[in-house]
């Protein structure tokens, strides 16, 4: 497992989720801190494509060998895609949390919500 990392091109939610913004869409995932705290991820209970997610509310669950945890939406929108690779390889969340371990792709419904997310340095400061 790689050491802790927090890419500068992402936006972070205090509940340890990240969003990679591309126009009016965003890819969501959980941070290195979250996957490390969970331990070995064994299942991702994903939302349906077309479902609506609401900022600050749970939209999915991740099951690890330690616990089942809610996944909090960093932004509001409509689910466009669920990572198909996690069905057979949920451990990708641990192995490549910012790459192959992404969770969902969402079309944003309120881009102004971006203003409430943290940049890398502000997020890392919450971990101390």
CSV table of C-alpha atoms in Angstrom, one decimal:
chain,number,residue,atom,x,y,z
A,1,UNK,CA,0.0,0.0,0.0
A,2,UNK,CA,1.3,3.4,-0.9
A,3,UNK,CA,2.1,6.1,1.7
A,4,UNK,CA,-0.5,8.8,2.4
A,5,UNK,CA,-1.1,11.1,-0.5
A,6,UNK,CA,-3.5,13.9,-1.2
A,7,UNK,CA,-3.3,15.2,-4.8
A,8,UNK,CA,-3.5,19.0,-5.2
A,9,UNK,CA,-5.9,18.8,-8.2
A,10,UNK,CA,-8.8,17.4,-6.1
A,11,UNK,CA,-11.4,19.0,-3.8
A,12,UNK,CA,-11.9,17.4,-0.4
A,13,UNK,CA,-14.9,17.0,1.9
A,14,UNK,CA,-14.3,16.9,5.6
A,15,UNK,CA,-15.9,13.4,5.7
A,16,UNK,CA,-12.8,12.1,3.8
A,17,UNK,CA,-14.2,12.1,0.3
A,18,UNK,CA,-12.7,13.7,-2.8
A,19,UNK,CA,-14.0,15.1,-6.0
A,20,UNK,CA,-12.2,15.5,-9.3
A,21,UNK,CA,-13.9,18.2,-11.3
A,22,UNK,CA,-14.2,18.2,-15.1
A,23,UNK,CA,-16.6,20.8,-16.4
A,24,UNK,CA,-20.1,20.0,-15.1
A,25,UNK,CA,-19.1,16.5,-14.0
A,26,UNK,CA,-17.1,15.1,-11.1
A,27,UNK,CA,-15.6,11.8,-10.1
A,28,UNK,CA,-16.0,10.9,-6.4
A,29,UNK,CA,-13.9,8.7,-4.2
A,30,UNK,CA,-12.6,8.3,-0.7
A,31,UNK,CA,-9.3,9.7,0.5
A,32,UNK,CA,-6.2,7.8,1.4
A,33,UNK,CA,-7.0,8.5,5.1
A,34,UNK,CA,-10.4,6.9,4.8
A,35,UNK,CA,-9.3,3.8,2.9
A,36,UNK,CA,-6.5,3.4,5.5
A,37,UNK,CA,-8.9,3.7,8.4
A,38,UNK,CA,-11.3,1.2,6.8
A,39,UNK,CA,-8.7,-1.4,6.1
A,40,UNK,CA,-9.2,-4.0,3.4
A,41,UNK,CA,-12.2,-3.0,1.3
A,42,UNK,CA,-14.3,-6.1,0.3
A,43,UNK,CA,-17.5,-4.7,-1.2
A,44,UNK,CA,-18.9,-1.4,-2.6
A,45,UNK,CA,-22.7,-1.0,-2.4
A,46,UNK,CA,-23.1,1.5,-5.3
A,47,UNK,CA,-26.0,3.7,-6.1
A,48,UNK,CA,-27.9,3.1,-9.4
A,49,UNK,CA,-27.0,5.1,-12.5
A,50,UNK,CA,-29.5,7.9,-12.7
A,51,UNK,CA,-29.8,8.2,-8.9
A,52,UNK,CA,-29.6,11.6,-7.3
A,53,UNK,CA,-27.0,12.3,-4.7
A,54,UNK,CA,-27.1,15.2,-2.2
A,55,UNK,CA,-24.1,17.0,-0.8
A,56,UNK,CA,-23.3,16.0,2.7
A,57,UNK,CA,-25.6,12.9,2.6
A,58,UNK,CA,-24.8,9.2,2.3
A,59,UNK,CA,-25.1,7.8,-1.3
A,60,UNK,CA,-23.4,4.4,-0.9
A,61,UNK,CA,-21.7,2.0,1.5
A,62,UNK,CA,-18.2,0.6,1.6
A,63,UNK,CA,-17.7,-2.7,3.5
A,64,UNK,CA,-14.3,-3.5,4.8
A,65,UNK,CA,-13.0,-6.3,7.0
A,66,UNK,CA,-13.5,-3.9,9.9
A,67,UNK,CA,-16.9,-2.3,9.3
A,68,UNK,CA,-19.5,-1.0,6.9
A,69,UNK,CA,-19.2,2.7,6.4
A,70,UNK,CA,-21.4,5.3,4.6
A,71,UNK,CA,-19.9,7.2,1.8
A,72,UNK,CA,-20.8,10.9,1.9
A,73,UNK,CA,-21.4,12.9,-1.3
A,74,UNK,CA,-19.1,15.9,-1.5
A,75,UNK,CA,-21.4,17.5,-4.1
A,76,UNK,CA,-25.0,17.1,-5.4
A,77,UNK,CA,-25.8,15.6,-8.7
A,78,UNK,CA,-27.0,12.7,-10.8
A,79,UNK,CA,-25.0,9.5,-11.0
A,80,UNK,CA,-23.8,9.0,-14.6
A,81,UNK,CA,-21.5,6.0,-14.0
A,82,UNK,CA,-20.5,3.6,-11.3
A,83,UNK,CA,-16.9,2.2,-11.4
A,84,UNK,CA,-17.5,-1.2,-13.0
A,85,UNK,CA,-14.1,-2.5,-11.8
A,86,UNK,CA,-15.1,-2.4,-8.1
A,87,UNK,CA,-17.6,-5.2,-8.6
A,88,UNK,CA,-14.8,-7.8,-9.1
A,89,UNK,CA,-11.9,-5.9,-7.5
A,90,UNK,CA,-13.1,-3.7,-4.6
A,91,UNK,CA,-9.6,-3.7,-3.3
A,92,UNK,CA,-8.8,-1.1,-5.9
A,93,UNK,CA,-10.1,1.4,-3.4
A,94,UNK,CA,-7.1,0.6,-1.2
A,95,UNK,CA,-4.6,0.0,-3.9
A,96,UNK,CA,-5.3,3.1,-6.1
A,97,UNK,CA,-7.8,5.3,-4.3
A,98,UNK,CA,-7.4,8.3,-6.6
A,99,UNK,CA,-7.2,6.2,-9.8
A,100,UNK,CA,-8.7,2.8,-10.4
A,101,UNK,CA,-10.4,3.0,-7.0
A,102,UNK,CA,-12.8,5.9,-8.0
A,103,UNK,CA,-16.4,5.3,-7.0
A,104,UNK,CA,-18.9,7.2,-9.1
A,105,UNK,CA,-19.1,9.9,-11.8
A,106,UNK,CA,-21.7,12.5,-11.2
A,107,UNK,CA,-23.2,15.4,-13.3
A,108,UNK,CA,-23.2,18.3,-10.9
A,109,UNK,CA,-26.5,20.1,-10.2
A,110,UNK,CA,-25.1,23.0,-8.2
A,111,UNK,CA,-21.6,23.9,-9.1
A,112,UNK,CA,-21.6,26.7,-6.4
A,113,UNK,CA,-21.3,23.9,-3.8
A,114,UNK,CA,-17.6,23.6,-4.9
A,115,UNK,CA,-16.9,26.7,-2.8
A,116,UNK,CA,-17.6,24.8,0.4
A,117,UNK,CA,-15.0,22.0,-0.3
A,118,UNK,CA,-11.5,22.0,1.0
A,119,UNK,CA,-8.3,22.3,-1.0
A,120,UNK,CA,-5.5,19.8,-0.3
A,121,UNK,CA,-3.7,21.9,2.4
A,122,UNK,CA,-7.0,22.6,4.3
A,123,UNK,CA,-8.0,19.0,4.2
A,124,UNK,CA,-4.6,17.7,5.4
A,125,UNK,CA,-4.8,20.3,8.3
A,126,UNK,CA,-8.0,18.5,9.5
A,127,UNK,CA,-6.1,15.3,9.9
A,128,UNK,CA,-3.8,16.6,12.6
